[in-house]
XYZ file of C-alpha atoms in Angstrom:
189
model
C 118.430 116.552 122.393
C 115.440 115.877 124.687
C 112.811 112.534 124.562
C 109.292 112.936 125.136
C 106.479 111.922 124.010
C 102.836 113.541 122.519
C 99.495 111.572 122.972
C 98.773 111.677 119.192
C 98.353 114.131 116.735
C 96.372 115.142 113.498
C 98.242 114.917 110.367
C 96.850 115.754 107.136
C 98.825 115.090 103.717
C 97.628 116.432 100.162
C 97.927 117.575 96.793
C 97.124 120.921 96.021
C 97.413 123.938 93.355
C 98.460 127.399 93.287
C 94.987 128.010 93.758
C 94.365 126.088 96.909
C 97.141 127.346 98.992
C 95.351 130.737 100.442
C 92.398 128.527 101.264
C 94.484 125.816 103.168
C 96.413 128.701 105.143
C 93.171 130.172 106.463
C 91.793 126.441 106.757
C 94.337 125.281 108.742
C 96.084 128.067 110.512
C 93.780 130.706 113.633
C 93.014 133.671 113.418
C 94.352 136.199 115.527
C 97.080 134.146 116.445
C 100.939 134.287 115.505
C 102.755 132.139 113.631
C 106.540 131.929 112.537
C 107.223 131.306 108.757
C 110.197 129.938 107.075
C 110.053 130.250 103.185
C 112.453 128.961 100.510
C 112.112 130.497 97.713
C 114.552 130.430 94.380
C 116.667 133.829 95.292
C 116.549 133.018 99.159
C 115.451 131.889 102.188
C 113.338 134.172 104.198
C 111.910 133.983 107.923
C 108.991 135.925 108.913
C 105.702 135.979 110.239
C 102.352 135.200 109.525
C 98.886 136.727 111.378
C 95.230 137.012 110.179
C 96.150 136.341 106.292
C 98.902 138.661 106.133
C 102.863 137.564 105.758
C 105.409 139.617 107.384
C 108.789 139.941 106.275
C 112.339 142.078 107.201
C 112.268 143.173 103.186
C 108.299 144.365 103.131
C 107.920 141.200 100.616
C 105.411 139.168 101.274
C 104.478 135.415 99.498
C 105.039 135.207 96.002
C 104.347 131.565 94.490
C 106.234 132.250 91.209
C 109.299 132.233 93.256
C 108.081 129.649 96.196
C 109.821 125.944 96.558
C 108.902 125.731 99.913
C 106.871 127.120 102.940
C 106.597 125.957 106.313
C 104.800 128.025 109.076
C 104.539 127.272 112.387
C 104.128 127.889 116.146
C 104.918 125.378 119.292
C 101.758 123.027 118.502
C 101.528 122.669 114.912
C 103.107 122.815 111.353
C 101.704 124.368 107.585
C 104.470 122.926 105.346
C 103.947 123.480 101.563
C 106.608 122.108 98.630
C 106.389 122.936 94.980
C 106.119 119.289 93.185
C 105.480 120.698 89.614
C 103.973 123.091 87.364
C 101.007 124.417 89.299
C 101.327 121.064 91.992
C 102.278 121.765 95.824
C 101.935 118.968 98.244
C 101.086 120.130 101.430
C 101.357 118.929 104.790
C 99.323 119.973 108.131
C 100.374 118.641 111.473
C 98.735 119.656 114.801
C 99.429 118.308 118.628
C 95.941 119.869 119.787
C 94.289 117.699 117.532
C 94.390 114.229 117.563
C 93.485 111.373 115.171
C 93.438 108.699 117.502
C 95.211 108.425 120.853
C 98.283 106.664 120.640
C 102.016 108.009 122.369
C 104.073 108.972 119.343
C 108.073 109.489 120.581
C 109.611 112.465 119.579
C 112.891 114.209 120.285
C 113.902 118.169 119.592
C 116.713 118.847 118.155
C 118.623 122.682 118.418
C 119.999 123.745 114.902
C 122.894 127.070 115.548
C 121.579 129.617 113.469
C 124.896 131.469 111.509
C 125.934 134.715 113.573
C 128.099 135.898 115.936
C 126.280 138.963 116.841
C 122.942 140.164 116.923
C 121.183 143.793 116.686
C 117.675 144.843 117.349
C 116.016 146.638 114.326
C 112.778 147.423 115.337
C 110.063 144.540 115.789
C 113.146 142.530 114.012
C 116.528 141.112 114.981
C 119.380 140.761 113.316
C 122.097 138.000 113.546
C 125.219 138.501 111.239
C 128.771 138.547 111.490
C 130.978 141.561 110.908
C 133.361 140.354 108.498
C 130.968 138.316 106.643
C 128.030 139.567 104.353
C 125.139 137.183 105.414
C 122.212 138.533 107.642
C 119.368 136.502 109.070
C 116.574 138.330 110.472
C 113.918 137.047 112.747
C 111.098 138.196 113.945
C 110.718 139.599 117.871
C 109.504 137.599 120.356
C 108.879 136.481 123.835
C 111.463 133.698 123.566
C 114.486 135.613 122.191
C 113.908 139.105 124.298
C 117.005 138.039 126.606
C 119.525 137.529 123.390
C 123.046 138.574 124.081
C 123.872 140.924 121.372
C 127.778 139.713 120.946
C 126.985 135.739 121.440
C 123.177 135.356 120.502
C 123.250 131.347 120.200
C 119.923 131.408 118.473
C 118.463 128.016 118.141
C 115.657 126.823 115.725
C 114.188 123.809 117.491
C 113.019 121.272 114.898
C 110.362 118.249 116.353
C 111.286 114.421 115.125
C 108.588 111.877 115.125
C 109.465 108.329 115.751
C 108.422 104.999 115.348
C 108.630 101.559 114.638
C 108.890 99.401 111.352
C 108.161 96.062 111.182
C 111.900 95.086 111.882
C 111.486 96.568 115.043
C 114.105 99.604 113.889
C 113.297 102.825 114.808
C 113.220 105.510 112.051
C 112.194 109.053 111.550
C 107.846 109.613 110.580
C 108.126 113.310 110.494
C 109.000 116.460 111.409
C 108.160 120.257 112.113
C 109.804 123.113 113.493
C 108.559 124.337 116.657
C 110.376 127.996 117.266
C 113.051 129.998 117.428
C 114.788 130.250 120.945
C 118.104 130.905 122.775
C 120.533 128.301 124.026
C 124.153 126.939 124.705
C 126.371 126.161 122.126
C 127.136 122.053 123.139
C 131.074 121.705 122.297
């Protein structure tokens, strides 16, 4: 766990409908760039990626909102997180470090999460961490920051991004949050 901190940063919080979410993603996200998705939805969690409007998963699915609780896409500067609130209701929430509201130091620290797997495969632009004896597979997409994985100890890492502050008792508590990426580390006994 590492503290740091970021010289402000835009946060946007709203209600939307199924209707708004396409136009919110294109709002919100670049084009031409690459982002990393994590999606909960009711028969799984699935990790992918996102580029120019299109979603990208392992399966060949892509977003479905009938089955969609939750959908957070990201990249090392900002956060698209979207969570089903009702029938037809998503609350959505847009955080960027470019982009700033006003300047003030927010703290932060990062926190690694293990991913599950004790070995890891390459399938194309896609790799795969499972364990032999076990039935669970988590793919992930590619990328610059897991090229070096060791196939028979990957210690893949998803790095999530705490915001901190003050209340007016002076205690320090948790703002927010985003995740940042997917990388490779040491497991910390």
């Amino acid at each position: 766990m590492s503290w740091a901190f970021v010289d402000g940063y835009k946060r946007l919080v709203k209600e939307i409908t199924a209707s708004e979410i396409e136009k919110e993603i294109m709002a919100n996200l670049k084009e031409n760039k690459d982002y990393l998705i994590l999606e909960h939805k009711y028969q799984g969690v699935y990790i992918g990626k996102y580029n120019n409007g299109s979603f990208y998963f392992y399966d060949g699915s892509g977003i479905e909102l009938e089955n969609m609780l939750e959908i957070r896409i990201f990249d090392l500067n900002s956060e698209l997180r979207i969570i089903k609130s009702g029938k037809d209701k998503y609350n959505m929430r847009y955080i960027n470090e470019n982009e700033k509201e006003e300047e003030s130091k927010i703290d932060y620290y990062d926190e690694q999460l293990l991913l599950y797997g004790t070995s890891a495969k390459i399938e194309g632009s896609w790799i795969r961490l499972y364990e032999n004896d076990r039935g669970i597979r988590i793919y992930l997409p590619a990328s610059k920051t897991l090229e070096n994985i060791n196939k028979s100890d990957p210690n893949v890492f998803l790095k999530v991004r705490y915001y901190m502050d003050f209340n007016e008792d002076g205690l320090m508590e948790i703002v927010d949050n985003r995740l940042v990426e997917f990388t490779l580390g040491e497991k910390e006994m």
